Amino acid sequence: MLKLVVLVSGGGTNLQAIIDSIAGGTISNAEIKAVISNNPRAYALKRAENAGIEGICISPKTYGTREEFNRALLAAIQSYEPDLVVLAGCMVVIPEMMVKAFPNKIINIHPALIPSFCGTGYYGLHVHEKVLERGVKVTGATVHFVDEGTDTGPIILQKAVEVKPGDTPEILQRRVMEEAEWKIMPQAINLIANGLVKVEQGKVLIDGGNQ
Ligand code: GRF
């Protein structure tokens, strides 16, 4: 049974997709041990409570330095002894010491097709604003392992989404969530939970597929 700790910051729709996928059986062999938010007001914590999952808040505002926050966050995560740390709408910059503690055991969902529209400053709605500004016809979402960089780790799954005339950033964000994020995040967790994902020379190999 793959033990998950899910890190959140906001609405928690990706967390909800994971909760629903475990309940519905499209994710097998995995359980969420805890949900950790940096934001005490994150609705994601309410979603965890509703699902009977332990939810805690580790807020940077309650620590004197970023270093102290990073250490407290890592200690909290490690206390659950996870096999996989899932960043689901998590806005916290993951410190190097955490990446080193969980090599290729942290995954993130990015709301674009990496290496497009990613890196510092590309998060949440800003991503979709830049997509519309550039006028691309296709965007999407990416699930990737987290390494020391920003959105630079090995790519696990991607799913394309059409940009439509008249899209606003909000409309596009919703479509990317519905058609891509909420599908590939659970799918990636299920593949990992069932031993079908490995990383070789920085590339992800998925058993049974030609990825
Ligand atoms: C989503 O766009 C996700 O891609 C990004 O944060 C946004 C909110 O996610 N990482 P959620 O609803 O909190 O899961």
Coordinates of C-alpha atoms and ligand atoms in Angstrom, one line a residue, residues 8-16 44 47 87-91 108-112 123-125 128 141 173 176-177 181-182, ligand 1:
V8 CA -2.0 21.8 -0.7
S9 CA -2.4 25.6 -0.6
G10 CA -5.8 26.4 -2.0
G11 CA -9.1 25.0 -3.3
G12 CA -7.9 21.4 -3.3
T13 CA -9.7 20.2 -6.5
N14 CA -6.7 18.0 -7.3
L15 CA -6.8 16.6 -3.8
Q16 CA -10.5 15.9 -4.3
A44 CA -8.5 21.7 0.7
R47 CA -12.1 18.5 1.8
L87 CA 2.1 18.5 -4.5
A88 CA -1.6 19.2 -5.4
G89 CA -2.1 22.9 -6.0
C90 CA 0.9 23.5 -3.6
M91 CA 2.4 27.0 -3.8
N108 CA 3.8 17.9 -8.8
I109 CA 1.0 18.9 -11.2
H110 CA 1.8 21.8 -13.4
P111 CA -1.1 23.4 -15.4
A112 CA 0.8 23.6 -18.7
Y123 CA 1.8 29.2 -11.3
G124 CA -2.0 29.2 -11.0
L125 CA -3.8 31.7 -13.2
H128 CA -3.1 30.6 -18.4
A141 CA -1.1 19.8 -17.8
Q173 CA -7.9 27.1 -16.1
V176 CA -7.3 22.3 -18.0
M177 CA -8.3 21.1 -14.5
E181 CA -5.2 17.8 -14.2
W182 CA -7.9 15.8 -12.5
Ligands
GRF1 C1 -4.4 24.4 -10.3 O1 -4.4 25.2 -11.5 C2 -3.1 23.6 -10.2 O2 -2.6 23.2 -11.5 C3 -2.2 24.5 -9.6 O3 -2.9 25.1 -8.6 C4 -4.3 25.3 -9.1 C5 -5.3 25.0 -8.0 O4 -5.2 23.6 -7.7 N1 -1.0 23.8 -9.2 P1 -6.2 23.0 -6.6 O5 -7.6 23.3 -7.0 O6 -5.9 23.6 -5.2 O7 -5.9 21.5 -6.6

